[in-house]
Amino acid sequence: GDVHFWNWGYGYLYTVRSTVKDGGKAVDVVDTKTGFRKTAFQQGMVYLNDQVLMMKGYAQRTSNEWPAVGLAVAPWLSDFSNKLMVESNANLVRWMHVTPWRQDVESCDRVGLLQMLPAGDAEKDVEGRRWELRKELMRDAIIYYRNSPSVLFYESGNESISENHMAEMKQIRDQYDPQGGRA
């Protein structure tokens, strides 16, 4: 399939063409875009494809709304606004408070903008059912977006959380995205 370089060395996007044939004749063809990159998080640095990554970008509202249209944003408008971040020399968007909708995640895949996905936040560490809900949201976000090449981080909270809670979040990541190369 088609191969093109993705966002100045941050990885590769491939188009994989799957064909179902009947008697040698193609009866169904599906093109699937997928991305590949190598990550490492060590010595206080983020490595992407064996190079230290200087992260710079935006903390964008997860709704990513526009004046006059609000949340009724067409996919081309998501691509436009996310590409504006890339064109302003950003390489990372940290969505605020909760995981963004699929349209923006796929848009970041297309325009080459790395993402940090939060699992939900209360501006502090929480206990009881509120903590259980945050863990469930993290699990669901990881399962839903673990095949997105632009997702580089999962965020456990906007404010510090306890060491035990962070261990629980890392366990969820390791269970549902063990080979994803994400922090």
mmCIF file of C-alpha atoms in Angstrom:
data_model
loop_
_atom_site.group_PDB
_atom_site.id
_atom_site.type_symbol
_atom_site.label_atom_id
_atom_site.label_comp_id
_atom_site.label_asym_id
_atom_site.label_seq_id
_atom_site.Cartn_x
_atom_site.Cartn_y
_atom_site.Cartn_z
ATOM 1 C CA GLY A 1 0.000 0.000 0.000
ATOM 2 C CA ASP A 2 0.887 3.668 0.164
ATOM 3 C CA VAL A 3 3.549 4.768 2.628
ATOM 4 C CA HIS A 4 4.261 8.330 3.646
ATOM 5 C CA PHE A 5 6.378 10.007 6.274
ATOM 6 C CA TRP A 6 4.310 11.342 9.127
ATOM 7 C CA ASN A 7 4.978 14.708 10.770
ATOM 8 C CA TRP A 8 8.683 15.348 10.366
ATOM 9 C CA GLY A 9 10.027 12.057 11.658
ATOM 10 C CA TYR A 10 7.466 11.201 14.337
ATOM 11 C CA GLY A 11 6.558 7.920 12.671
ATOM 12 C CA TYR A 12 5.228 6.329 9.546
ATOM 13 C CA LEU A 13 1.660 5.973 8.356
ATOM 14 C CA TYR A 14 0.869 3.066 6.100
ATOM 15 C CA THR A 15 -2.191 2.251 4.084
ATOM 16 C CA VAL A 16 -2.775 -1.483 4.189
ATOM 17 C CA ARG A 17 -5.092 -2.788 1.471
ATOM 18 C CA SER A 18 -7.049 -5.940 2.341
ATOM 19 C CA THR A 19 -8.697 -7.755 -0.569
ATOM 20 C CA VAL A 20 -11.196 -10.600 -0.466
ATOM 21 C CA LYS A 21 -11.144 -12.600 -3.681
ATOM 22 C CA ASP A 22 -13.533 -15.158 -5.091
ATOM 23 C CA GLY A 23 -12.021 -17.207 -7.901
ATOM 24 C CA GLY A 24 -9.238 -14.667 -8.368
ATOM 25 C CA LYS A 25 -11.689 -11.757 -8.696
ATOM 26 C CA ALA A 26 -11.695 -9.031 -6.019
ATOM 27 C CA VAL A 27 -15.107 -8.919 -4.352
ATOM 28 C CA ASP A 28 -14.246 -6.575 -1.488
ATOM 29 C CA VAL A 29 -11.391 -4.136 -0.876
ATOM 30 C CA VAL A 30 -10.762 -2.177 2.321
ATOM 31 C CA ASP A 31 -7.965 0.322 2.907
ATOM 32 C CA THR A 32 -6.840 0.661 6.524
ATOM 33 C CA LYS A 33 -4.441 3.361 7.687
ATOM 34 C CA THR A 34 -2.099 2.416 10.482
ATOM 35 C CA GLY A 35 0.996 3.952 12.009
ATOM 36 C CA PHE A 36 4.238 2.749 13.514
ATOM 37 C CA ARG A 37 6.631 4.464 15.864
ATOM 38 C CA LYS A 38 9.173 3.571 18.536
ATOM 39 C CA THR A 39 9.014 5.220 21.956
ATOM 40 C CA ALA A 40 11.081 5.275 25.121
ATOM 41 C CA PHE A 41 10.602 7.190 28.361
ATOM 42 C CA GLN A 42 13.846 7.309 30.337
ATOM 43 C CA GLN A 43 16.105 9.676 32.269
ATOM 44 C CA GLY A 44 13.373 12.320 32.292
ATOM 45 C CA MET A 45 13.215 12.402 28.489
ATOM 46 C CA VAL A 46 10.780 11.238 25.840
ATOM 47 C CA TYR A 47 12.321 9.438 22.875
ATOM 48 C CA LEU A 48 10.485 9.027 19.613
ATOM 49 C CA ASN A 49 12.137 6.921 16.925
ATOM 50 C CA ASP A 50 15.412 7.056 18.898
ATOM 51 C CA GLN A 51 15.450 10.868 19.064
ATOM 52 C CA VAL A 52 14.763 13.032 22.110
ATOM 53 C CA LEU A 53 11.478 14.823 21.588
ATOM 54 C CA MET A 54 11.161 18.438 22.696
ATOM 55 C CA MET A 55 7.448 18.599 23.442
ATOM 56 C CA LYS A 56 5.627 21.811 22.722
ATOM 57 C CA GLY A 57 2.005 22.371 22.104
ATOM 58 C CA TYR A 58 -1.405 23.163 23.464
ATOM 59 C CA ALA A 59 -3.733 22.229 26.309
ATOM 60 C CA GLN A 60 -6.899 22.277 24.265
ATOM 61 C CA ARG A 61 -10.453 21.968 25.521
ATOM 62 C CA THR A 62 -11.579 18.463 24.733
ATOM 63 C CA SER A 63 -14.716 19.796 23.062
ATOM 64 C CA ASN A 64 -12.481 21.651 20.555
ATOM 65 C CA GLU A 65 -15.498 23.776 19.620
ATOM 66 C CA TRP A 66 -15.592 26.682 17.210
ATOM 67 C CA PRO A 67 -17.444 30.001 17.563
ATOM 68 C CA ALA A 68 -20.899 29.957 15.992
ATOM 69 C CA VAL A 69 -20.863 26.184 15.395
ATOM 70 C CA GLY A 70 -20.048 25.019 18.907
ATOM 71 C CA LEU A 71 -19.673 21.245 19.007
ATOM 72 C CA ALA A 72 -21.236 20.686 15.566
ATOM 73 C CA VAL A 73 -17.765 20.522 14.029
ATOM 74 C CA ALA A 74 -17.320 18.744 10.703
ATOM 75 C CA PRO A 75 -14.272 16.442 10.333
ATOM 76 C CA TRP A 76 -12.590 18.887 7.929
ATOM 77 C CA LEU A 77 -12.804 21.577 10.612
ATOM 78 C CA SER A 78 -11.138 19.280 13.154
ATOM 79 C CA ASP A 79 -8.356 18.678 10.622
ATOM 80 C CA PHE A 80 -8.091 22.424 10.012
ATOM 81 C CA SER A 81 -7.846 23.377 13.692
ATOM 82 C CA ASN A 82 -5.488 20.525 14.592
ATOM 83 C CA LYS A 83 -3.299 21.321 11.596
ATOM 84 C CA LEU A 84 -3.139 24.942 12.798
ATOM 85 C CA MET A 85 -1.456 23.610 15.940
ATOM 86 C CA VAL A 86 1.090 21.692 13.852
ATOM 87 C CA GLU A 87 1.719 24.719 11.628
ATOM 88 C CA SER A 88 2.417 26.826 14.737
ATOM 89 C CA ASN A 89 5.240 24.374 15.554
ATOM 90 C CA ALA A 90 3.314 22.288 18.105
ATOM 91 C CA ASN A 91 3.897 18.563 18.236
ATOM 92 C CA LEU A 92 1.605 17.664 21.158
ATOM 93 C CA VAL A 93 -1.932 18.416 22.249
ATOM 94 C CA ARG A 94 -2.977 17.685 25.813
ATOM 95 C CA TRP A 95 -6.734 17.414 25.863
ATOM 96 C CA MET A 96 -8.330 18.883 28.987
ATOM 97 C CA HIS A 97 -10.101 16.819 31.635
ATOM 98 C CA VAL A 98 -11.584 13.985 29.564
ATOM 99 C CA THR A 99 -10.760 11.920 26.496
ATOM 100 C CA PRO A 100 -11.676 13.632 23.204
ATOM 101 C CA TRP A 101 -14.119 12.279 20.671
ATOM 102 C CA ARG A 102 -12.966 9.900 17.971
ATOM 103 C CA GLN A 103 -13.103 12.590 15.284
ATOM 104 C CA ASP A 104 -10.312 14.620 16.923
ATOM 105 C CA VAL A 105 -8.178 11.571 17.705
ATOM 106 C CA GLU A 106 -8.373 10.434 14.070
ATOM 107 C CA SER A 107 -7.717 14.005 12.941
ATOM 108 C CA CYS A 108 -4.503 14.094 14.979
ATOM 109 C CA ASP A 109 -3.498 10.805 13.355
ATOM 110 C CA ARG A 110 -4.009 12.428 9.939
ATOM 111 C CA VAL A 111 -2.223 15.724 10.620
ATOM 112 C CA GLY A 112 0.631 14.222 12.665
ATOM 113 C CA LEU A 113 -0.115 15.785 16.038
ATOM 114 C CA LEU A 114 0.828 13.699 19.086
ATOM 115 C CA GLN A 115 -1.761 13.471 21.873
ATOM 116 C CA MET A 116 -2.068 13.062 25.603
ATOM 117 C CA LEU A 117 -5.428 11.507 26.506
ATOM 118 C CA PRO A 118 -6.852 12.101 29.975
ATOM 119 C CA ALA A 119 -9.171 9.566 31.521
ATOM 120 C CA GLY A 120 -11.252 12.067 33.394
ATOM 121 C CA ASP A 121 -10.340 14.439 36.125
ATOM 122 C CA ALA A 122 -11.659 16.123 39.228
ATOM 123 C CA GLU A 123 -8.707 18.517 39.680
ATOM 124 C CA LYS A 124 -7.581 16.305 42.548
ATOM 125 C CA ASP A 125 -7.166 12.720 43.623
ATOM 126 C CA VAL A 126 -10.480 11.132 44.548
ATOM 127 C CA GLU A 127 -11.642 8.070 46.469
ATOM 128 C CA GLY A 128 -14.398 5.490 46.404
ATOM 129 C CA ARG A 129 -16.811 5.282 43.501
ATOM 130 C CA ARG A 130 -15.378 8.429 41.909
ATOM 131 C CA TRP A 131 -11.962 6.744 41.670
ATOM 132 C CA GLU A 132 -13.519 3.547 40.329
ATOM 133 C CA LEU A 133 -15.285 5.581 37.620
ATOM 134 C CA ARG A 134 -12.007 7.229 36.632
ATOM 135 C CA LYS A 135 -10.351 3.827 36.326
ATOM 136 C CA GLU A 136 -13.244 2.548 34.191
ATOM 137 C CA LEU A 137 -12.934 5.584 31.945
ATOM 138 C CA MET A 138 -9.170 5.011 31.595
ATOM 139 C CA ARG A 139 -9.806 1.386 30.657
ATOM 140 C CA ASP A 140 -12.400 2.366 28.065
ATOM 141 C CA ALA A 141 -10.223 5.151 26.603
ATOM 142 C CA ILE A 142 -7.251 2.797 26.271
ATOM 143 C CA ILE A 143 -9.305 0.085 24.596
ATOM 144 C CA TYR A 144 -10.956 2.572 22.234
ATOM 145 C CA TYR A 145 -7.791 4.446 21.186
ATOM 146 C CA ARG A 146 -4.936 1.978 21.615
ATOM 147 C CA ASN A 147 -4.543 1.607 17.835
ATOM 148 C CA SER A 148 -4.141 5.332 17.274
ATOM 149 C CA PRO A 149 -0.503 6.126 16.384
ATOM 150 C CA SER A 150 -0.745 9.741 17.560
ATOM 151 C CA VAL A 151 -1.641 8.784 21.154
ATOM 152 C CA LEU A 152 1.620 8.917 23.091
ATOM 153 C CA PHE A 153 0.424 9.370 26.686
ATOM 154 C CA TYR A 154 -2.518 8.417 28.846
ATOM 155 C CA GLU A 155 -3.103 10.960 31.606
ATOM 156 C CA SER A 156 -4.279 9.815 35.026
ATOM 157 C CA GLY A 157 -5.238 13.216 36.363
ATOM 158 C CA ASN A 158 -4.810 16.943 35.973
ATOM 159 C CA GLU A 159 -3.490 17.140 39.509
ATOM 160 C CA SER A 160 -1.223 14.717 41.377
ATOM 161 C CA ILE A 161 -2.613 11.358 42.396
ATOM 162 C CA SER A 162 -1.353 8.941 45.026
ATOM 163 C CA GLU A 163 1.369 6.435 44.277
ATOM 164 C CA ASN A 164 -1.135 3.589 44.764
ATOM 165 C CA HIS A 165 -3.595 5.164 42.336
ATOM 166 C CA MET A 166 -0.842 5.674 39.749
ATOM 167 C CA ALA A 167 0.111 2.016 40.129
ATOM 168 C CA GLU A 168 -3.524 1.058 39.449
ATOM 169 C CA MET A 169 -3.584 3.220 36.315
ATOM 170 C CA LYS A 170 -0.318 1.745 35.064
ATOM 171 C CA GLN A 171 -1.737 -1.732 35.644
ATOM 172 C CA ILE A 172 -4.743 -0.841 33.459
ATOM 173 C CA ARG A 173 -2.420 0.445 30.728
ATOM 174 C CA ASP A 174 -0.254 -2.668 30.937
ATOM 175 C CA GLN A 175 -3.296 -4.940 30.766
ATOM 176 C CA TYR A 176 -5.041 -3.282 27.809
ATOM 177 C CA ASP A 177 -2.126 -1.741 25.870
ATOM 178 C CA PRO A 178 0.938 -3.793 26.829
ATOM 179 C CA GLN A 179 2.852 -3.208 23.580
ATOM 180 C CA GLY A 180 1.633 0.300 22.736
ATOM 181 C CA GLY A 181 4.783 2.109 23.837
ATOM 182 C CA ARG A 182 2.786 4.749 25.710
ATOM 183 C CA ALA A 183 3.465 6.423 29.032
#
